[in-house]
């Protein structure tokens, strides 16, 4: 940048210039640390070491490991689930299950989510962030699916999106996150049919 006189404008002495590649390396390191050692044992030192940066690089961006994790969970929540629009209730439910299963199978997510849920029981800030990431986004997507199904006449007026979310995602979460078993062949198809049958009963 230049000043009105045409001379180059210098960055003020001491101004922090945060490189995006360093920020992304730190974020990736946080997910890996969470998956490896969990939130309770995670440290800024460990994050910095894994990211290949100094501790000051982390502290320039976040004041603590809690604020770092809350920021990451909030960013995940902001991305949201893609809302399927296949033209049918069954198609939308099946597409949503495919996306959710892919996310829950991710090796990092499968380690991080249970650990954060344990921490959420002790820390209201983490609880709120996890709720926004896992529940609020899903509610919005399912509310849209239900609304479009009502408009097509596939579901009655007043169909409850919260009940739909429980029926669609609940069994999948139970298998992949709580019980931690592989999904049998055709499981998502069967679950989609069962969920739609329950919603339209």
Short mmCIF file of N, CA, C and O in Angstrom, two decimals, residues 24-136:
data_model
loop_
_atom_site.label_atom_id
_atom_site.label_comp_id
_atom_site.label_asym_id
_atom_site.label_seq_id
_atom_site.Cartn_x
_atom_site.Cartn_y
_atom_site.Cartn_z
N UNK A 24 -4.10 -22.52 9.94
CA UNK A 24 -4.68 -23.80 9.54
C UNK A 24 -3.88 -24.98 10.09
O UNK A 24 -4.45 -26.01 10.46
N UNK A 25 -2.56 -24.83 10.17
CA UNK A 25 -1.73 -25.90 10.74
C UNK A 25 -2.07 -26.10 12.21
O UNK A 25 -2.12 -27.23 12.71
N UNK A 26 -2.30 -25.01 12.91
CA UNK A 26 -2.66 -25.10 14.33
C UNK A 26 -4.02 -25.76 14.49
O UNK A 26 -4.21 -26.63 15.35
N UNK A 27 -4.98 -25.36 13.66
CA UNK A 27 -6.32 -25.98 13.75
C UNK A 27 -6.24 -27.49 13.50
O UNK A 27 -6.88 -28.28 14.20
N UNK A 28 -5.48 -27.89 12.48
CA UNK A 28 -5.34 -29.31 12.21
C UNK A 28 -4.68 -30.03 13.39
O UNK A 28 -5.08 -31.14 13.75
N UNK A 29 -3.70 -29.38 13.99
CA UNK A 29 -3.01 -29.98 15.14
C UNK A 29 -3.96 -30.15 16.32
O UNK A 29 -3.85 -31.14 17.06
N UNK A 30 -4.87 -29.22 16.50
CA UNK A 30 -5.83 -29.33 17.61
C UNK A 30 -6.70 -30.57 17.43
O UNK A 30 -6.91 -31.34 18.38
N UNK A 31 -7.23 -30.78 16.23
CA UNK A 31 -8.05 -31.96 15.99
C UNK A 31 -7.25 -33.24 16.25
O UNK A 31 -7.76 -34.19 16.85
N UNK A 32 -6.00 -33.26 15.82
CA UNK A 32 -5.18 -34.45 16.02
C UNK A 32 -4.87 -34.66 17.51
O UNK A 32 -4.88 -35.80 17.99
N UNK A 33 -4.61 -33.57 18.22
CA UNK A 33 -4.35 -33.69 19.65
C UNK A 33 -5.59 -34.16 20.40
O UNK A 33 -5.51 -35.01 21.30
N UNK A 34 -6.75 -33.62 20.04
CA UNK A 34 -7.99 -34.05 20.68
C UNK A 34 -8.22 -35.54 20.45
O UNK A 34 -8.62 -36.27 21.36
N UNK A 35 -7.98 -35.99 19.23
CA UNK A 35 -8.20 -37.40 18.91
C UNK A 35 -7.19 -38.29 19.61
O UNK A 35 -7.50 -39.44 19.96
N UNK A 36 -5.98 -37.78 19.84
CA UNK A 36 -4.92 -38.60 20.41
C UNK A 36 -4.93 -38.63 21.94
O UNK A 36 -4.85 -39.70 22.55
N UNK A 37 -5.04 -37.45 22.56
CA UNK A 37 -4.92 -37.39 24.02
C UNK A 37 -6.18 -36.90 24.73
O UNK A 37 -6.28 -37.00 25.96
N UNK A 38 -7.15 -36.33 23.98
CA UNK A 38 -8.36 -35.82 24.61
C UNK A 38 -8.20 -34.40 25.11
O UNK A 38 -7.08 -33.89 25.24
N UNK A 39 -9.32 -33.75 25.42
CA UNK A 39 -9.29 -32.36 25.82
C UNK A 39 -8.55 -32.15 27.14
O UNK A 39 -7.76 -31.22 27.29
N UNK A 40 -8.79 -33.02 28.11
CA UNK A 40 -8.20 -32.83 29.44
C UNK A 40 -6.68 -32.83 29.40
O UNK A 40 -6.03 -32.05 30.10
N UNK A 41 -6.07 -33.69 28.59
CA UNK A 41 -4.61 -33.81 28.54
C UNK A 41 -4.00 -32.95 27.44
O UNK A 41 -2.77 -32.86 27.35
N UNK A 42 -4.82 -32.36 26.61
CA UNK A 42 -4.31 -31.52 25.53
C UNK A 42 -3.66 -30.27 26.10
O UNK A 42 -4.15 -29.70 27.08
N UNK A 43 -2.56 -29.84 25.50
CA UNK A 43 -1.86 -28.64 25.98
C UNK A 43 -1.48 -27.77 24.80
O UNK A 43 -1.35 -28.25 23.66
N UNK A 44 -1.27 -26.48 25.08
CA UNK A 44 -0.80 -25.56 24.05
C UNK A 44 0.57 -26.01 23.55
O UNK A 44 0.87 -25.93 22.35
N UNK A 45 1.41 -26.51 24.45
CA UNK A 45 2.73 -26.98 24.05
C UNK A 45 2.62 -28.12 23.05
O UNK A 45 3.33 -28.16 22.04
N UNK A 46 1.73 -29.08 23.33
CA UNK A 46 1.55 -30.21 22.44
C UNK A 46 1.01 -29.79 21.09
O UNK A 46 1.41 -30.30 20.04
N UNK A 47 0.07 -28.85 21.10
CA UNK A 47 -0.50 -28.34 19.85
C UNK A 47 0.58 -27.67 19.01
O UNK A 47 0.70 -27.91 17.80
N UNK A 48 1.36 -26.81 19.66
CA UNK A 48 2.41 -26.08 18.95
C UNK A 48 3.43 -27.05 18.36
O UNK A 48 3.86 -26.90 17.21
N UNK A 49 3.81 -28.05 19.14
CA UNK A 49 4.80 -29.02 18.68
C UNK A 49 4.27 -29.78 17.47
O UNK A 49 4.98 -29.96 16.47
N UNK A 50 3.01 -30.21 17.53
CA UNK A 50 2.43 -30.96 16.42
C UNK A 50 2.28 -30.08 15.17
O UNK A 50 2.43 -30.55 14.05
N UNK A 51 1.99 -28.79 15.38
CA UNK A 51 1.82 -27.87 14.25
C UNK A 51 3.14 -27.37 13.69
O UNK A 51 3.17 -26.76 12.62
N UNK A 52 4.24 -27.60 14.44
CA UNK A 52 5.53 -27.14 13.99
C UNK A 52 5.73 -25.64 14.16
O UNK A 52 6.42 -25.00 13.36
N UNK A 53 5.10 -25.08 15.20
CA UNK A 53 5.21 -23.64 15.45
C UNK A 53 5.57 -23.42 16.93
O UNK A 53 5.56 -24.36 17.73
N UNK A 54 5.89 -22.19 17.28
CA UNK A 54 6.14 -21.85 18.67
C UNK A 54 4.83 -21.62 19.42
O UNK A 54 3.79 -21.34 18.81
N UNK A 55 4.91 -21.70 20.75
CA UNK A 55 3.69 -21.45 21.55
C UNK A 55 3.13 -20.06 21.32
O UNK A 55 1.92 -19.86 21.36
N UNK A 56 4.01 -19.09 21.06
CA UNK A 56 3.52 -17.73 20.86
C UNK A 56 2.62 -17.62 19.64
O UNK A 56 1.71 -16.80 19.62
N UNK A 57 2.85 -18.47 18.63
CA UNK A 57 1.99 -18.45 17.44
C UNK A 57 0.58 -18.86 17.78
O UNK A 57 -0.40 -18.35 17.22
N UNK A 58 0.46 -19.78 18.74
CA UNK A 58 -0.88 -20.22 19.19
C UNK A 58 -1.52 -19.12 20.02
O UNK A 58 -2.68 -18.76 19.81
N UNK A 59 -0.75 -18.57 20.96
CA UNK A 59 -1.31 -17.57 21.87
C UNK A 59 -1.66 -16.26 21.16
O UNK A 59 -2.48 -15.49 21.67
N UNK A 60 -1.04 -15.98 20.01
CA UNK A 60 -1.43 -14.79 19.26
C UNK A 60 -2.85 -14.92 18.72
O UNK A 60 -3.51 -13.92 18.47
N UNK A 61 -3.28 -16.14 18.54
CA UNK A 61 -4.59 -16.39 17.93
C UNK A 61 -5.66 -16.75 18.96
O UNK A 61 -6.82 -16.40 18.79
N UNK A 62 -5.29 -17.47 19.99
CA UNK A 62 -6.24 -17.91 21.01
C UNK A 62 -5.60 -17.76 22.39
O UNK A 62 -4.42 -18.08 22.56
N UNK A 63 -6.38 -17.37 23.37
CA UNK A 63 -5.83 -17.12 24.71
C UNK A 63 -5.67 -18.38 25.53
O UNK A 63 -4.94 -18.39 26.52
N UNK A 64 -6.36 -19.46 25.13
CA UNK A 64 -6.29 -20.70 25.91
C UNK A 64 -6.73 -21.86 25.03
O UNK A 64 -7.29 -21.67 23.95
N UNK A 65 -6.51 -23.08 25.53
CA UNK A 65 -6.95 -24.23 24.75
C UNK A 65 -8.47 -24.30 24.68
O UNK A 65 -9.03 -24.77 23.70
N UNK A 66 -9.15 -23.80 25.71
CA UNK A 66 -10.61 -23.78 25.69
C UNK A 66 -11.12 -22.86 24.57
O UNK A 66 -11.99 -23.25 23.79
N UNK A 67 -10.57 -21.66 24.49
CA UNK A 67 -11.03 -20.74 23.45
C UNK A 67 -10.71 -21.29 22.07
O UNK A 67 -11.46 -21.09 21.11
N UNK A 68 -9.60 -22.03 21.95
CA UNK A 68 -9.22 -22.63 20.67
C UNK A 68 -10.23 -23.69 20.27
O UNK A 68 -10.73 -23.71 19.13
N UNK A 69 -10.56 -24.57 21.19
CA UNK A 69 -11.51 -25.64 20.89
C UNK A 69 -12.91 -25.07 20.60
O UNK A 69 -13.59 -25.51 19.68
N UNK A 70 -13.32 -24.07 21.37
CA UNK A 70 -14.62 -23.45 21.14
C UNK A 70 -14.68 -22.81 19.75
O UNK A 70 -15.70 -22.87 19.06
N UNK A 71 -13.58 -22.20 19.34
CA UNK A 71 -13.52 -21.60 18.02
C UNK A 71 -13.66 -22.66 16.93
O UNK A 71 -14.40 -22.48 15.95
N UNK A 72 -12.99 -23.79 17.09
CA UNK A 72 -13.07 -24.85 16.09
C UNK A 72 -14.46 -25.46 16.03
O UNK A 72 -14.98 -25.71 14.95
N UNK A 73 -15.05 -25.70 17.19
CA UNK A 73 -16.40 -26.26 17.21
C UNK A 73 -17.39 -25.28 16.59
O UNK A 73 -18.28 -25.66 15.83
N UNK A 74 -17.22 -23.98 16.89
CA UNK A 74 -18.09 -22.97 16.30
C UNK A 74 -17.96 -22.89 14.80
O UNK A 74 -18.95 -22.73 14.08
N UNK A 75 -16.71 -23.04 14.29
CA UNK A 75 -16.51 -23.02 12.84
C UNK A 75 -17.16 -24.22 12.19
O UNK A 75 -17.75 -24.12 11.10
N UNK A 76 -17.09 -25.37 12.86
CA UNK A 76 -17.74 -26.57 12.34
C UNK A 76 -19.25 -26.38 12.29
O UNK A 76 -19.91 -26.76 11.32
N UNK A 77 -19.80 -25.77 13.33
CA UNK A 77 -21.24 -25.53 13.37
C UNK A 77 -21.66 -24.58 12.26
O UNK A 77 -22.74 -24.74 11.65
N UNK A 78 -20.85 -23.58 11.97
CA UNK A 78 -21.19 -22.60 10.94
C UNK A 78 -21.24 -23.23 9.57
O UNK A 78 -22.01 -22.80 8.69
N UNK A 79 -20.41 -24.26 9.34
CA UNK A 79 -20.43 -24.93 8.04
C UNK A 79 -21.76 -25.63 7.81
O UNK A 79 -22.32 -25.58 6.73
N UNK A 80 -22.25 -26.28 8.84
CA UNK A 80 -23.55 -26.93 8.77
C UNK A 80 -23.56 -28.15 7.85
O UNK A 80 -22.63 -28.41 7.09
N UNK A 81 -24.62 -28.90 7.94
CA UNK A 81 -24.84 -30.03 7.05
C UNK A 81 -25.48 -29.52 5.77
O UNK A 81 -26.32 -28.63 5.82
N UNK A 82 -25.12 -30.09 4.63
CA UNK A 82 -25.83 -29.70 3.41
C UNK A 82 -27.27 -30.21 3.47
O UNK A 82 -27.51 -31.34 3.88
N UNK A 83 -28.22 -29.37 3.10
CA UNK A 83 -29.63 -29.77 3.13
C UNK A 83 -29.98 -30.44 1.81
O UNK A 83 -29.98 -29.79 0.76
N UNK A 84 -30.28 -31.74 1.82
CA UNK A 84 -30.61 -32.42 0.57
C UNK A 84 -31.96 -31.97 0.04
O UNK A 84 -32.84 -31.56 0.79
N UNK A 85 -32.10 -32.02 -1.26
CA UNK A 85 -33.38 -31.67 -1.89
C UNK A 85 -33.56 -32.57 -3.10
O UNK A 85 -33.34 -32.17 -4.25
N UNK A 86 -33.94 -33.82 -2.83
CA UNK A 86 -34.05 -34.82 -3.89
C UNK A 86 -35.43 -34.88 -4.52
O UNK A 86 -35.60 -35.53 -5.54
N UNK A 87 -36.40 -34.22 -3.90
CA UNK A 87 -37.76 -34.26 -4.42
C UNK A 87 -38.66 -35.25 -3.74
O UNK A 87 -39.85 -35.33 -4.06
N UNK A 88 -38.13 -36.01 -2.78
CA UNK A 88 -38.97 -36.94 -2.03
C UNK A 88 -38.46 -37.04 -0.60
O UNK A 88 -37.26 -36.82 -0.34
N UNK A 89 -39.35 -37.38 0.33
CA UNK A 89 -38.96 -37.52 1.72
C UNK A 89 -37.94 -38.64 1.88
O UNK A 89 -36.92 -38.47 2.56
N UNK A 90 -38.21 -39.78 1.25
CA UNK A 90 -37.27 -40.90 1.36
C UNK A 90 -35.91 -40.52 0.80
O UNK A 90 -34.87 -40.83 1.40
N UNK A 91 -35.88 -39.87 -0.34
CA UNK A 91 -34.61 -39.48 -0.93
C UNK A 91 -33.84 -38.52 -0.05
O UNK A 91 -32.62 -38.64 0.10
N UNK A 92 -34.54 -37.56 0.55
CA UNK A 92 -33.87 -36.59 1.43
C UNK A 92 -33.33 -37.26 2.68
O UNK A 92 -32.21 -36.97 3.12
N UNK A 93 -34.12 -38.16 3.27
CA UNK A 93 -33.68 -38.86 4.47
C UNK A 93 -32.47 -39.74 4.16
O UNK A 93 -31.48 -39.76 4.91
N UNK A 94 -32.52 -40.43 3.05
CA UNK A 94 -31.40 -41.31 2.67
C UNK A 94 -30.13 -40.49 2.41
O UNK A 94 -29.02 -40.89 2.83
N UNK A 95 -30.27 -39.36 1.75
CA UNK A 95 -29.11 -38.50 1.49
C UNK A 95 -28.54 -37.93 2.78
O UNK A 95 -27.31 -37.85 2.94
N UNK A 96 -29.40 -37.54 3.70
CA UNK A 96 -28.94 -37.01 4.98
C UNK A 96 -28.19 -38.08 5.76
O UNK A 96 -27.14 -37.81 6.36
N UNK A 97 -28.69 -39.30 5.75
CA UNK A 97 -28.01 -40.40 6.44
C UNK A 97 -26.62 -40.66 5.85
O UNK A 97 -25.67 -40.94 6.58
N UNK A 98 -26.50 -40.56 4.55
CA UNK A 98 -25.21 -40.78 3.88
C UNK A 98 -24.18 -39.74 4.35
O UNK A 98 -23.04 -40.08 4.68
N UNK A 99 -24.60 -38.47 4.38
CA UNK A 99 -23.70 -37.40 4.81
C UNK A 99 -23.33 -37.56 6.28
O UNK A 99 -22.16 -37.43 6.67
N UNK A 100 -24.33 -37.85 7.11
CA UNK A 100 -24.09 -38.00 8.55
C UNK A 100 -23.17 -39.18 8.83
O UNK A 100 -22.26 -39.10 9.67
N UNK A 101 -23.40 -40.29 8.14
CA UNK A 101 -22.56 -41.47 8.34
C UNK A 101 -21.12 -41.19 7.95
O UNK A 101 -20.18 -41.62 8.63
N UNK A 102 -20.94 -40.48 6.86
CA UNK A 102 -19.58 -40.14 6.42
C UNK A 102 -18.87 -39.30 7.48
O UNK A 102 -17.70 -39.56 7.80
N UNK A 103 -19.57 -38.32 8.03
CA UNK A 103 -18.97 -37.47 9.06
C UNK A 103 -18.65 -38.23 10.33
O UNK A 103 -17.57 -38.07 10.90
N UNK A 104 -19.56 -39.08 10.77
CA UNK A 104 -19.37 -39.80 12.03
C UNK A 104 -18.33 -40.91 11.91
O UNK A 104 -17.75 -41.33 12.92
N UNK A 105 -18.09 -41.37 10.68
CA UNK A 105 -17.07 -42.40 10.47
C UNK A 105 -15.65 -41.82 10.44
O UNK A 105 -14.69 -42.56 10.56
N UNK A 106 -15.55 -40.50 10.25
CA UNK A 106 -14.23 -39.91 10.14
C UNK A 106 -13.43 -40.24 11.40
O UNK A 106 -13.93 -40.07 12.51
N UNK A 107 -12.19 -40.71 11.26
CA UNK A 107 -11.43 -41.15 12.44
C UNK A 107 -11.23 -40.07 13.48
O UNK A 107 -11.23 -40.35 14.68
N UNK A 108 -11.04 -38.82 13.04
CA UNK A 108 -10.88 -37.74 14.01
C UNK A 108 -12.19 -37.46 14.73
O UNK A 108 -12.25 -37.37 15.96
N UNK A 109 -13.28 -37.34 13.95
CA UNK A 109 -14.58 -37.06 14.55
C UNK A 109 -14.99 -38.16 15.53
O UNK A 109 -15.56 -37.88 16.59
N UNK A 110 -14.70 -39.39 15.18
CA UNK A 110 -15.11 -40.50 16.05
C UNK A 110 -14.40 -40.47 17.39
O UNK A 110 -14.90 -41.03 18.37
N UNK A 111 -13.24 -39.83 17.46
CA UNK A 111 -12.53 -39.68 18.72
C UNK A 111 -12.88 -38.37 19.43
O UNK A 111 -13.05 -38.34 20.64
N UNK A 112 -13.00 -37.30 18.64
CA UNK A 112 -13.19 -35.98 19.22
C UNK A 112 -14.58 -35.79 19.81
O UNK A 112 -14.75 -35.26 20.91
N UNK A 113 -15.62 -36.21 19.07
CA UNK A 113 -17.00 -35.96 19.52
C UNK A 113 -17.28 -36.59 20.88
O UNK A 113 -17.77 -35.90 21.79
N UNK A 114 -17.00 -37.87 21.11
CA UNK A 114 -17.27 -38.44 22.44
C UNK A 114 -16.52 -37.71 23.55
O UNK A 114 -17.06 -37.49 24.64
N UNK A 115 -15.27 -37.32 23.28
CA UNK A 115 -14.48 -36.64 24.30
C UNK A 115 -15.08 -35.28 24.64
O UNK A 115 -15.16 -34.90 25.81
N UNK A 116 -15.50 -34.55 23.62
CA UNK A 116 -16.10 -33.24 23.87
C UNK A 116 -17.44 -33.37 24.61
O UNK A 116 -17.79 -32.50 25.41
N UNK A 117 -18.17 -34.44 24.35
CA UNK A 117 -19.42 -34.65 25.07
C UNK A 117 -19.16 -34.88 26.56
O UNK A 117 -19.92 -34.42 27.42
N UNK A 118 -18.08 -35.59 26.88
CA UNK A 118 -17.70 -35.78 28.29
C UNK A 118 -17.35 -34.44 28.92
O UNK A 118 -17.79 -34.11 30.03
N UNK A 119 -16.55 -33.64 28.20
CA UNK A 119 -16.17 -32.33 28.72
C UNK A 119 -17.38 -31.40 28.83
O UNK A 119 -17.44 -30.55 29.73
N UNK A 120 -18.34 -31.56 27.93
CA UNK A 120 -19.53 -30.70 27.95
C UNK A 120 -20.32 -30.87 29.24
O UNK A 120 -20.98 -29.93 29.71
N UNK A 121 -20.25 -32.06 29.84
CA UNK A 121 -20.96 -32.30 31.09
C UNK A 121 -20.35 -31.50 32.23
O UNK A 121 -21.01 -31.24 33.24
N UNK A 122 -19.09 -31.06 32.07
CA UNK A 122 -18.39 -30.32 33.12
C UNK A 122 -18.28 -28.84 32.83
O UNK A 122 -18.04 -28.05 33.73
N UNK A 123 -18.39 -28.46 31.55
CA UNK A 123 -18.10 -27.09 31.15
C UNK A 123 -19.24 -26.52 30.33
O UNK A 123 -19.47 -26.95 29.19
N UNK A 124 -19.98 -25.53 30.86
CA UNK A 124 -21.14 -24.97 30.13
C UNK A 124 -20.76 -24.36 28.78
O UNK A 124 -21.56 -24.42 27.84
N UNK A 125 -19.56 -23.78 28.68
CA UNK A 125 -19.15 -23.17 27.41
C UNK A 125 -18.98 -24.23 26.33
O UNK A 125 -19.42 -24.06 25.19
N UNK A 126 -18.34 -25.33 26.69
CA UNK A 126 -18.19 -26.42 25.73
C UNK A 126 -19.55 -27.02 25.40
O UNK A 126 -19.83 -27.35 24.25
N UNK A 127 -20.41 -27.16 26.42
CA UNK A 127 -21.74 -27.71 26.20
C UNK A 127 -22.51 -26.89 25.17
O UNK A 127 -23.16 -27.44 24.26
N UNK A 128 -22.44 -25.57 25.27
CA UNK A 128 -23.16 -24.71 24.34
C UNK A 128 -22.58 -24.82 22.93
O UNK A 128 -23.32 -24.87 21.94
N UNK A 129 -21.26 -24.88 22.84
CA UNK A 129 -20.62 -24.98 21.53
C UNK A 129 -20.94 -26.33 20.86
O UNK A 129 -21.22 -26.39 19.66
N UNK A 130 -20.89 -27.40 21.65
CA UNK A 130 -21.19 -28.72 21.11
C UNK A 130 -22.65 -28.80 20.68
O UNK A 130 -22.99 -29.37 19.64
N UNK A 131 -23.54 -28.21 21.48
CA UNK A 131 -24.96 -28.19 21.11
C UNK A 131 -25.15 -27.49 19.77
O UNK A 131 -25.90 -27.96 18.90
N UNK A 132 -24.48 -26.36 19.59
CA UNK A 132 -24.61 -25.63 18.33
C UNK A 132 -24.09 -26.45 17.16
O UNK A 132 -24.67 -26.45 16.07
N UNK A 133 -22.98 -27.17 17.39
CA UNK A 133 -22.36 -27.95 16.31
C UNK A 133 -23.17 -29.19 15.96
O UNK A 133 -23.37 -29.51 14.79
N UNK A 134 -23.64 -29.92 16.98
CA UNK A 134 -24.27 -31.21 16.74
C UNK A 134 -25.78 -31.15 16.63
O UNK A 134 -26.37 -31.96 15.92
N UNK A 135 -26.40 -30.21 17.32
CA UNK A 135 -27.86 -30.21 17.36
C UNK A 135 -28.49 -29.12 16.51
O UNK A 135 -29.34 -29.40 15.66
N UNK A 136 -28.06 -27.88 16.71
CA UNK A 136 -28.73 -26.77 16.04
C UNK A 136 -28.66 -26.90 14.52
O UNK A 136 -29.66 -26.67 13.82
#
